[in-house]
Coordinates of C-alpha atoms in Angstrom, one line a residue:
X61 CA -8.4 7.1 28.5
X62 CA -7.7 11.0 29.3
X63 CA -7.7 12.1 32.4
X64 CA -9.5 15.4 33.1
X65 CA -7.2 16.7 35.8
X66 CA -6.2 20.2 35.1
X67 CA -7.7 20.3 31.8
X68 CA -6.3 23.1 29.3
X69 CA -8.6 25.8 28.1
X70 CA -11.4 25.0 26.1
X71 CA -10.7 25.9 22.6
X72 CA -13.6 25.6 20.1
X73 CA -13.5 22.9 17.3
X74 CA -15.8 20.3 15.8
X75 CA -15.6 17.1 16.9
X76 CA -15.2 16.1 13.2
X77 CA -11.7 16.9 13.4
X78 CA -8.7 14.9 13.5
X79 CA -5.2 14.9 14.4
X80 CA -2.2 13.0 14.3
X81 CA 0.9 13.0 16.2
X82 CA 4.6 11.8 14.6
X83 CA 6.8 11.1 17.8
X84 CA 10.7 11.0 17.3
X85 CA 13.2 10.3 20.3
X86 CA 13.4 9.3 23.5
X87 CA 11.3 7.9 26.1
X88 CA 9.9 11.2 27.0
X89 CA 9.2 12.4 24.1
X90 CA 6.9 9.2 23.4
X91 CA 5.5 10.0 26.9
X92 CA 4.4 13.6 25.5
X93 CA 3.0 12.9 22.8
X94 CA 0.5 11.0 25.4
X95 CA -0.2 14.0 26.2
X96 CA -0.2 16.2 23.3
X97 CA -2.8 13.5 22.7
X98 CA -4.7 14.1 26.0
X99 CA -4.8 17.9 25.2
X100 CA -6.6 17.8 21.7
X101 CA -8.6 15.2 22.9
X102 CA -9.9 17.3 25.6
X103 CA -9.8 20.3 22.9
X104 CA -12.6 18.5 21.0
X105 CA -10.2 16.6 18.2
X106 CA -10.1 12.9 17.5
X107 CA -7.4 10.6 16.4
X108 CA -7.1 10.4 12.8
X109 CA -7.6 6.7 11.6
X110 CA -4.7 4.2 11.6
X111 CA -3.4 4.3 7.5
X112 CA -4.2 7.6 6.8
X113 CA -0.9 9.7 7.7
X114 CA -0.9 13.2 6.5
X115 CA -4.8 13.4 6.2
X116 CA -5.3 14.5 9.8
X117 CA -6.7 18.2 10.0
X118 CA -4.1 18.8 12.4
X119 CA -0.5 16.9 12.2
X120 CA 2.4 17.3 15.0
X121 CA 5.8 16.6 15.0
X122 CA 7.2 15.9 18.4
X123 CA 10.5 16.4 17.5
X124 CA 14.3 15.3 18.8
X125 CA 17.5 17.1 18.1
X126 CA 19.9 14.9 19.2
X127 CA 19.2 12.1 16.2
X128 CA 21.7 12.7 13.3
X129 CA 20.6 14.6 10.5
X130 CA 17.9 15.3 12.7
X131 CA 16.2 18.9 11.5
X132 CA 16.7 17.2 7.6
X133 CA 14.3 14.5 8.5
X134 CA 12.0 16.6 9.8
X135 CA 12.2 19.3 7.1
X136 CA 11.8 16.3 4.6
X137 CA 8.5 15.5 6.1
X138 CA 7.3 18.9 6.2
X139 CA 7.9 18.9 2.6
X140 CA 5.6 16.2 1.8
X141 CA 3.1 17.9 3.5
X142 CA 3.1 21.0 2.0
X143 CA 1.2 20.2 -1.2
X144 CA -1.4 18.3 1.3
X145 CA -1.7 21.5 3.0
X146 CA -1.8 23.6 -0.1
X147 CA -5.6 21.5 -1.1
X148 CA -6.5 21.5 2.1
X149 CA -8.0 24.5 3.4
X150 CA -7.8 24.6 7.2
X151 CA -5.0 22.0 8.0
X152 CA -2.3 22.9 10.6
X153 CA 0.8 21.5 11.1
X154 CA 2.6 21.8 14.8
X155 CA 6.0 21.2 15.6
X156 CA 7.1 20.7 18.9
X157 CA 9.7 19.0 20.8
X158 CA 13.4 19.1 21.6
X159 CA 14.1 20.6 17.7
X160 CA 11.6 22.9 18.2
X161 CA 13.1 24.1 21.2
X162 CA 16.4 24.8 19.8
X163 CA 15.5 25.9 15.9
X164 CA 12.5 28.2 17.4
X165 CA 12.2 31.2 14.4
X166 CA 14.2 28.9 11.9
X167 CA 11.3 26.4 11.5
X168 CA 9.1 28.7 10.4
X169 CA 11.7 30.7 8.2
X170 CA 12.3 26.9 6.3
X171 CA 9.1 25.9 6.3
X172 CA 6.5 28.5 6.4
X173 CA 3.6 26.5 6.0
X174 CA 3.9 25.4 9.6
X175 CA 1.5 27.2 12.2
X176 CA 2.5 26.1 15.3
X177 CA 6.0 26.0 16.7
X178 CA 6.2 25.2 20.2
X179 CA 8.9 24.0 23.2
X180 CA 9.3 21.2 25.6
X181 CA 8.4 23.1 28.5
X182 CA 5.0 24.5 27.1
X183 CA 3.1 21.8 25.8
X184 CA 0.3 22.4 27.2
X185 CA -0.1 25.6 24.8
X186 CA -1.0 23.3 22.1
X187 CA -4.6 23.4 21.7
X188 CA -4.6 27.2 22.3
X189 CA -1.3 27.9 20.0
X190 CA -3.6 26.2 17.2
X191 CA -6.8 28.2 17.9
X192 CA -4.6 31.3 17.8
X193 CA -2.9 30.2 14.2
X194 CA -6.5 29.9 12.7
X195 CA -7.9 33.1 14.2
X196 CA -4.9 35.4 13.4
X197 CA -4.5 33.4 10.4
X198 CA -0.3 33.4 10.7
X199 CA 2.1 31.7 12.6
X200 CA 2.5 30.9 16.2
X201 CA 6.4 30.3 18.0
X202 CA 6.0 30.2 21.7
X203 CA 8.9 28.7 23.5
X204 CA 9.3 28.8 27.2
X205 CA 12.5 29.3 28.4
X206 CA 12.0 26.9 31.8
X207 CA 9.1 24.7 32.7
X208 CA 5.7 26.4 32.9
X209 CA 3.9 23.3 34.8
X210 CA 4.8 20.1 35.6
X211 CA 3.7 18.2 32.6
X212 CA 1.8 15.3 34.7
X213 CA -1.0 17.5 35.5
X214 CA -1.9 17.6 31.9
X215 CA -4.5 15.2 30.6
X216 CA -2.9 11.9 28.9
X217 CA -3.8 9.6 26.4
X218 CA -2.4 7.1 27.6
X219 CA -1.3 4.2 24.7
X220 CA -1.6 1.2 26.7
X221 CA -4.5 0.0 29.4
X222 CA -2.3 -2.1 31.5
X223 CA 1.6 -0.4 31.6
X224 CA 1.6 3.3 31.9
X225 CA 4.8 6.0 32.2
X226 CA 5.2 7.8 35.4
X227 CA 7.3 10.5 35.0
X228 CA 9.2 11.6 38.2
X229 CA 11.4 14.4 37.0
X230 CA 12.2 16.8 33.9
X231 CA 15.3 18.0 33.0
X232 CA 18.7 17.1 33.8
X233 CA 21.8 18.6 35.5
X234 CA 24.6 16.5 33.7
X235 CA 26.9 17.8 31.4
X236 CA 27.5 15.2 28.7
X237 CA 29.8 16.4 25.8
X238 CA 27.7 14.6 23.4
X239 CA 24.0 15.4 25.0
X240 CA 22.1 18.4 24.1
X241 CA 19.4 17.7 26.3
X242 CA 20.3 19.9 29.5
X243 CA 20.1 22.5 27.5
X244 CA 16.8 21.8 25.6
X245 CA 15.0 20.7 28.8
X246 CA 16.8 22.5 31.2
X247 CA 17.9 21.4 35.3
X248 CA 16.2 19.0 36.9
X249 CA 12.7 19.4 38.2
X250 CA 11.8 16.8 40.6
X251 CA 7.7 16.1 41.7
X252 CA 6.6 15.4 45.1
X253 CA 6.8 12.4 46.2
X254 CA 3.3 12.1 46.8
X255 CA 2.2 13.6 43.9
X256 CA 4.3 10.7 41.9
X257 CA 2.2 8.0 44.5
X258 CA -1.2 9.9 44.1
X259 CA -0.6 9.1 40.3
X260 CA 0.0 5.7 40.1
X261 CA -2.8 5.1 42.6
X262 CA -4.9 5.9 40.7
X263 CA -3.7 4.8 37.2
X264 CA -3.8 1.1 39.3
X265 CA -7.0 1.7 40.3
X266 CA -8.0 2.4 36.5
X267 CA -6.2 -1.0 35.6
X268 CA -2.9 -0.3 35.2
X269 CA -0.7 -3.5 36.7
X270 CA 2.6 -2.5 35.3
X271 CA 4.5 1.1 35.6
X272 CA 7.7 2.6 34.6
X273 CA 9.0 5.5 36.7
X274 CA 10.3 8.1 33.8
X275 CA 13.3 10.2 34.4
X276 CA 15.7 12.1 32.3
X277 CA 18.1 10.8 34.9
X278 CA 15.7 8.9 37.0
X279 CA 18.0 7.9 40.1
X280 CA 18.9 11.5 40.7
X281 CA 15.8 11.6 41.8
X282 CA 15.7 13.8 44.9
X283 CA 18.5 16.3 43.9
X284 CA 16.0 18.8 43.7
X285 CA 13.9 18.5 46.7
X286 CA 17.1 17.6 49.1
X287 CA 16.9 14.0 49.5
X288 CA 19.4 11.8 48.7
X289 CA 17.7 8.5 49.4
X290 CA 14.4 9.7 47.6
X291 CA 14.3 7.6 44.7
X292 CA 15.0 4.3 46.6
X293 CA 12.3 5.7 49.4
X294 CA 10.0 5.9 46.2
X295 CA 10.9 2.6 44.7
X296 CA 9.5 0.6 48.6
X297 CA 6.9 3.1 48.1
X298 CA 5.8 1.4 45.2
X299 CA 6.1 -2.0 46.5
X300 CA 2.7 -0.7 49.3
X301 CA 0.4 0.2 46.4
X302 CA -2.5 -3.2 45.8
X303 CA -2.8 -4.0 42.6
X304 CA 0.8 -2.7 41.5
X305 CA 2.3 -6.0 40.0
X306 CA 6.0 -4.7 38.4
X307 CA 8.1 -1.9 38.4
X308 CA 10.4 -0.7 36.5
X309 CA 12.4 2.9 35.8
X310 CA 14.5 4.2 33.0
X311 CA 17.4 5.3 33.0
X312 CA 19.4 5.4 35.7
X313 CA 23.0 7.2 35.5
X314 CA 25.9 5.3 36.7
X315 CA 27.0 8.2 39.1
X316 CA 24.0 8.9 41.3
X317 CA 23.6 5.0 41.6
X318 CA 23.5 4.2 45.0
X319 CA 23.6 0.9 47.2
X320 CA 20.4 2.0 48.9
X321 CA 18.5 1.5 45.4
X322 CA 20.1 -1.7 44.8
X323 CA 18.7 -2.7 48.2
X324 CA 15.6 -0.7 47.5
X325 CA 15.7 -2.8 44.0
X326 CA 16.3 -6.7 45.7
X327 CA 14.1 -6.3 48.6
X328 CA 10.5 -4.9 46.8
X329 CA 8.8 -7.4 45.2
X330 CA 7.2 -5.5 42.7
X331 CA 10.0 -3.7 41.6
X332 CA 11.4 -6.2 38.6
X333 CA 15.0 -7.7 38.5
X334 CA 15.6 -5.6 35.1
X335 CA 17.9 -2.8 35.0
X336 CA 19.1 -0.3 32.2
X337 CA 23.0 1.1 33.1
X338 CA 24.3 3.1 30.3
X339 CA 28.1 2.7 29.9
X340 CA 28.8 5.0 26.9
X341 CA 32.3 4.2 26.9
X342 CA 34.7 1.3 28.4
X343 CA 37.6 3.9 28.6
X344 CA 38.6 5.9 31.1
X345 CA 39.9 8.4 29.0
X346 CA 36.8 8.6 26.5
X347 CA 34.8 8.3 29.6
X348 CA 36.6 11.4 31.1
X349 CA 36.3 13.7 27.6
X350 CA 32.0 12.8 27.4
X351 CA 32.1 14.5 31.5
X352 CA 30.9 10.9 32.4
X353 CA 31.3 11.2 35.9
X354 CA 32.7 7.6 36.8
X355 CA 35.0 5.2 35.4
X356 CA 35.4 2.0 34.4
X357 CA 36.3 0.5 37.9
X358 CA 33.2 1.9 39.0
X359 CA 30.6 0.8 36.7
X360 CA 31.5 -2.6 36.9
X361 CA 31.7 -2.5 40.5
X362 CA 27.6 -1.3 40.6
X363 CA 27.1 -4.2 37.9
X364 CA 28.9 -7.0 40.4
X365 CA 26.6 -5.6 43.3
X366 CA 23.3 -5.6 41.5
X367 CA 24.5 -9.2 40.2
X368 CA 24.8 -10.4 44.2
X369 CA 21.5 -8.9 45.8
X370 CA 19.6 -9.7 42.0
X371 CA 21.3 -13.0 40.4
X372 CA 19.2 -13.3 37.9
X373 CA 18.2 -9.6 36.9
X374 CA 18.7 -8.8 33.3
X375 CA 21.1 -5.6 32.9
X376 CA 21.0 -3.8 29.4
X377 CA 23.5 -0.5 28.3
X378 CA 24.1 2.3 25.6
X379 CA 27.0 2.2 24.1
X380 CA 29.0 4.7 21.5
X381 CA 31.1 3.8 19.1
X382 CA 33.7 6.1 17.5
X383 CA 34.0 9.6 20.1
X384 CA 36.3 11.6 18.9
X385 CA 39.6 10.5 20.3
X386 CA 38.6 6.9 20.7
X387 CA 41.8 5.4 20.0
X388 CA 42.1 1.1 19.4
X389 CA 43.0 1.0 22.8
X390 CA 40.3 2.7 24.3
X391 CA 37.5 0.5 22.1
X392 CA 39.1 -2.4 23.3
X393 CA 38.4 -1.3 26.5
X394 CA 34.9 -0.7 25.6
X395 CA 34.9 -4.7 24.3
X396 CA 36.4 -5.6 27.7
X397 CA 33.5 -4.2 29.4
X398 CA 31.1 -5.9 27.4
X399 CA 32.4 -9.1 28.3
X400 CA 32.7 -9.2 32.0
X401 CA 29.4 -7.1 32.2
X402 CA 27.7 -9.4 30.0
X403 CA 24.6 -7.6 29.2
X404 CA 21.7 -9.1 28.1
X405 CA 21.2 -6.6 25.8
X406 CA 22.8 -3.3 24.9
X407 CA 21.7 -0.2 22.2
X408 CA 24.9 0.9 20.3
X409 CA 25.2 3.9 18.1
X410 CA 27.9 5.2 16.0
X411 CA 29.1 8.7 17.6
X412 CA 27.7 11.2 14.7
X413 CA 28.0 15.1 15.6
X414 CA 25.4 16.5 17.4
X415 CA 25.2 20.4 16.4
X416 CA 25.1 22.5 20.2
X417 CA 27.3 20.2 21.5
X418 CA 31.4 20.0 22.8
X419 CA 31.9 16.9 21.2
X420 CA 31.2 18.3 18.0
X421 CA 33.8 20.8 18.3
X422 CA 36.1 18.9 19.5
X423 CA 39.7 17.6 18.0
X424 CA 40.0 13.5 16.9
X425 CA 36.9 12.8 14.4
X426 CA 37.0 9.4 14.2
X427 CA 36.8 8.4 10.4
X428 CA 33.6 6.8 9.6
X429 CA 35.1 3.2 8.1
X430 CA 36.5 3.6 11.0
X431 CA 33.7 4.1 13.4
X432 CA 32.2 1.3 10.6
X433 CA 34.5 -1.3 11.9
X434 CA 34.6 -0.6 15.4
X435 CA 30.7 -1.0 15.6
X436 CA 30.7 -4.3 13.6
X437 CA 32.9 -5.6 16.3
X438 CA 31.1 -4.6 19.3
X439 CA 27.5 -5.6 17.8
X440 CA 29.1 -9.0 16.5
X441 CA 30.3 -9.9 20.8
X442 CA 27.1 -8.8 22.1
X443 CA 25.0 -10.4 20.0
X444 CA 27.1 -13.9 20.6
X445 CA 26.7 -12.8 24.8
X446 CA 23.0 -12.3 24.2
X447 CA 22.6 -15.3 22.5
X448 CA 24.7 -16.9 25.5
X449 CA 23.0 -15.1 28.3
X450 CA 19.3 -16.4 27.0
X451 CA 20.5 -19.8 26.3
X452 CA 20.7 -20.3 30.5
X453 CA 16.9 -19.0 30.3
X454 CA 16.1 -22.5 29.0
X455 CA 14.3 -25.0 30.9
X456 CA 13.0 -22.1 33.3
X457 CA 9.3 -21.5 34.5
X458 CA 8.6 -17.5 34.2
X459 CA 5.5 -15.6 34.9
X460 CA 4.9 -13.4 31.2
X461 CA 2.6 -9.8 31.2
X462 CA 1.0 -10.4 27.9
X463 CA 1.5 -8.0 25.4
X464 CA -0.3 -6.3 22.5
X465 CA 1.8 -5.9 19.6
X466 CA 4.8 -7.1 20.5
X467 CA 5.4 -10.3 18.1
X468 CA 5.1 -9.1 14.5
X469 CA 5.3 -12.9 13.3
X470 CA 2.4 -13.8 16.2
X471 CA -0.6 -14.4 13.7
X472 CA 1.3 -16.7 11.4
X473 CA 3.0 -18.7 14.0
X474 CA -0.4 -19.0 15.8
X475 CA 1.8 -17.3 19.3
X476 CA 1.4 -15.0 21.7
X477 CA 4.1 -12.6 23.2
X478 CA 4.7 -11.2 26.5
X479 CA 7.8 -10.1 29.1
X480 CA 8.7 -11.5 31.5
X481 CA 9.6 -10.1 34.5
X482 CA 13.2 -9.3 33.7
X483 CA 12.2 -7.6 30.3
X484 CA 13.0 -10.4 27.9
X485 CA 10.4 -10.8 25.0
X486 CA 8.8 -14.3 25.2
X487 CA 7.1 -15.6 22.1
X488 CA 4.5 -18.7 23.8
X489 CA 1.6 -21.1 21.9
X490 CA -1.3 -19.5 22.1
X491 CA -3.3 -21.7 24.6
X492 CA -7.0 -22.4 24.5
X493 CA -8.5 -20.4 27.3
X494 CA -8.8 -16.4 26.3
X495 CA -5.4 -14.5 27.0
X496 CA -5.5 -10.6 26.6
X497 CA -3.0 -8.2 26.6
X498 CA -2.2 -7.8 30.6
X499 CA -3.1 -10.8 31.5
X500 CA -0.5 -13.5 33.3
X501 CA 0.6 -17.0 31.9
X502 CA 2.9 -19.3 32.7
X503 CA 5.5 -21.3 30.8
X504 CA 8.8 -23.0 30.7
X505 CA 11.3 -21.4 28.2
X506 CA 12.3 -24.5 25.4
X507 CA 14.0 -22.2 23.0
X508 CA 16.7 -19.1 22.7
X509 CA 17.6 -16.7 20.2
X510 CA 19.7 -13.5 20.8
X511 CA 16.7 -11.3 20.6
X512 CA 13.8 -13.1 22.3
X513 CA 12.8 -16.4 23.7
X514 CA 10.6 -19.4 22.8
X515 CA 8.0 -21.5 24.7
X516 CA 6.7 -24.2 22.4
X517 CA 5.1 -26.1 25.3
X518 CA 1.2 -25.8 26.7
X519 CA 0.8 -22.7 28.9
X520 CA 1.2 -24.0 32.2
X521 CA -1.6 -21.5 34.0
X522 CA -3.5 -18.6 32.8
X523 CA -4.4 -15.5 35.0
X524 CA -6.9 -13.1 34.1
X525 CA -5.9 -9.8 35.4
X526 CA -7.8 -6.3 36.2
X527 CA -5.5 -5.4 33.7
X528 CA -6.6 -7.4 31.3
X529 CA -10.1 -6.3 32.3
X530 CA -9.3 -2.5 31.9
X531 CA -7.7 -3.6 28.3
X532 CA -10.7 -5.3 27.0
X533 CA -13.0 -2.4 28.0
X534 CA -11.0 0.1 26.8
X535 CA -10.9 -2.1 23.3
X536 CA -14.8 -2.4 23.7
X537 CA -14.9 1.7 24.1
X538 CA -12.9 1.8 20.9
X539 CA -14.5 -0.5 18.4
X540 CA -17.0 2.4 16.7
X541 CA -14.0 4.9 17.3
X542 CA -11.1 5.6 14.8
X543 CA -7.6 3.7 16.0
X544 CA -4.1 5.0 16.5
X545 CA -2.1 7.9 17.5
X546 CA 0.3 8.1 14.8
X547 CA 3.6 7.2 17.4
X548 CA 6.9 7.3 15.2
X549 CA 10.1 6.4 16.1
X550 CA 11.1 4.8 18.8
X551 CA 8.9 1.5 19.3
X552 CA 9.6 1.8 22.5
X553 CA 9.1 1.0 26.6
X554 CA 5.2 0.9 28.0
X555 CA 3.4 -0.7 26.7
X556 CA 6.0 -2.3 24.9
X557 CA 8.0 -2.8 27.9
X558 CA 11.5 -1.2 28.1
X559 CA 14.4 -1.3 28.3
X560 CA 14.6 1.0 24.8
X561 CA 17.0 2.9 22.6
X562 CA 18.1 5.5 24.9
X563 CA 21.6 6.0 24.4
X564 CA 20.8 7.7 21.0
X565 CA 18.5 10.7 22.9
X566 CA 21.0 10.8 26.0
X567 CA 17.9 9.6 28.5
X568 CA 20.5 8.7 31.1

């Protein structure tokens, strides 16, 4: 559904036409291409059919710069296009995104077949940026420098009828020696609060039961508007809104974590007993060279408080491997953390340079067999705690959000799948009354694996949902319509629920 707040300048095109969006990165990213989406939808383009990548009249790349061999990717894909683009008179290719931002002239230089180049903070150009490119008949590289309009106000195609993003903030005023993000996005720009409340009002009132509160840093929410209690304000907030059944934000940074959102976290029902707490590093020292501004001591302290006021929340983490200077030491620091936090999850990368950034300057490149071994090790403990952690799942009743498209093996195994409400994927037997995405059921967890959870029993109760409603209309609307935005990388957060690979785009 698109909403028609704000609505871009109408830019003439056929209805015939089609696009396709490519998403790579981080949560936001995946959140803008909803609204890329939004934007030529309310141009006059429709979404290409599902299976038929590259044939779209337009294609965009929503690109991220922070993924290793990041621009080659992209330039790879740009070369298959080409010859597609060649016999097709009338295609445009867009590139937009975090890449885009930083490359700017030397996309077009590389790949001059492309005819639209734009920025993250001017992505509402799109539709016009395209209309220009056909008219002038040459290329068009518009990047803002800082953030034209709040992106909310643009209209959204959303992927999902029942979970939607919220975002709360762009930008982001760390300094991270491996994140290029600040720079690409620029300082943090918070919304008013009651813009942020005025939003998910009304995506609640189109169905939505489930929202997560988007945030390049998410709990500094408030820096910019002089609060320092806004973001657990917001949080009890949402816990007033009818019809709002589960909350949930990504990612929060260790250092503006406060215990008024912990309180704010235990105390509103709505808001789910999940949290995602990026660590980056067990050592002090590694900790200290990334400009992570907390240590050790105080991460696990935040973990041991959420742990009292939310025993059985689930907490997930990033996690790099191999910084440069990492000595055996300071991994087995990282190990040490692991196993008194005890996460139920956590995303780990092996440190690669990222060009823009200090770390990629800086002395100590850790060898890659190296960085090989060290990974192996951390992966091989938390995937024994994981396995732990959902073994005590078994034998308990939990409420699941049913999901569409979350258990690939769900048609052979005759299952279902949903979360429940601390994020953990539940495969369950499909029962006999109807069960649509965003409806409720519950069951008693019989199995555990490190990755997701079992219930072979009957579903003990089955509640339809408005969401479930809004999902089978919006399904109904889309039956005589062509299916799928052409999402990318990262199968990620709403609608399949987060927590998600973060640590790898520096959302924290």
């Amino acid at each position: 559904m698109t909403s028609s707040s704000n609505r871009s300048p109408a830019v003439d095109v056929r209805s015939s036409k089609t696009y396709e969006i490519r998403t790579y990165g981080c949560q936001m990213n995946v959140h803008d291409s909803e609204r890329l989406a939004g934007l030529l939808e309310d141009a006059g383009y429709v979404r290409a059919p599902r299976g038929s990548e590259g044939d779209a009249d337009v294609v965009v790349f929503n690109t991220c710069a922070v993924r290793e061999n990041a621009d080659n990717k992209l330039y790879g894909n740009l070369g298959h296009l080409a010859p597609k683009k060649a016999s097709r008179p009338g295609m445009q290719i867009a590139v937009g995104g975090c890449l885009a931002q930083k490359d700017r002239d030397t996309i077009v230089k590389r790949a001059p077949w492309v005819d639209v180049v734009f920025g993250t903070h001017n992505i509402g150009k799109l539709p016009v940026l395209l209309e220009r490119a056909r008219v002038q008949e040459e290329a068009q590289v518009e990047i803002a420098e800082s953030l034209e309009a709040f992106p909310s106000t643009l209209p959204t195609r959303r992927e999902s009828a029942y979970a939607a993003w919220v975002s709360i903030s762009v930008g982001c005023n760390n300094t991270c020696t491996f994140c290029i993000v600040p720079a690409l996005r620029g300082k943090e720009k918070d919304r008013r609060p009651g813009d942020i409340l005025a939003e998910i009002e009304a995506l609640v009132a189109d169905g939505v039961s489930e929202i997560t509160l988007l945030g390049q840093n998410v709990n500094a929410y408030g820096s910019d508007i002089g609060d320092r209690e806004a973001f657990s304000k917001l949080l009890r907030a949402c816990g007033g809104i009818d019809g709002l059944e589960r909350v949930r934000f990504t990612s929060p940074h260790p250092r503006d974590f406060t215990d008024d959102v912990i309180a704010a976290m235990a105390e509103t029902p709505n808001v789910m007993p999940q949290l995602h707490m990026p660590l980056q590093s067990g050592s002090d020292p590694v900790l200290k060279a990334m400009r992570r501004s907390y240590r050790q001591e105080r991460f696990l302290g935040i973990i041991d408080k959420v742990r009292a006021a939310i025993p059985h929340a689930a907490i997930s983490t990033d996690i790099i491997v191999g910084f440069p200077g990492e000595t055996e030491e300071d991994f087995e620091q990282t190990l040490h953390v692991v196993r008194e936090a005890r996460f139920a999850q956590a995303f780990t990368f092996q440190y690669s340079k990222r060009p823009g950034t200090p770390a990629a300057e800086m002395d100590g490149q850790i060898p890659k067999k190296v960085v090989q071994e060290r990974y192996e090790r951390l992966v091989a403990l938390q995937e024994e705690i994981s396995w732990e952690e959902n073994k005590k799942q078994i034998g308990r009743t939990v409420e699941l959000m049913v999901a569409e498209g979350e258990g690939r093996k769900d048609d052979t195994t005759h299952r279902l799948s949903g979360r429940a409400p601390d994020n953990r994927l539940v495969h369950f037997t499909k029962p006999d009354d109807e069960v649509r995405p965003g409806d409720v059921v519950t069951v008693e967890i019989t199995y555990a694996a490190p990755h997701h959870l079992l219930a072979e029993g009957a579903v003990l109760d089955v509640r339809r949902t408005r969401a479930g409603d809004a999902w089978e209309r919006r399904t109904a609307e889309k039956a005589a319509q062509p299916a799928g935005v052409m999402l990318g990388l990262p199968k990620v957060g709403v609608p399949e629920p987060l927590p998600a690979a973060t640590g790898g785009c520096s959302i924290d």
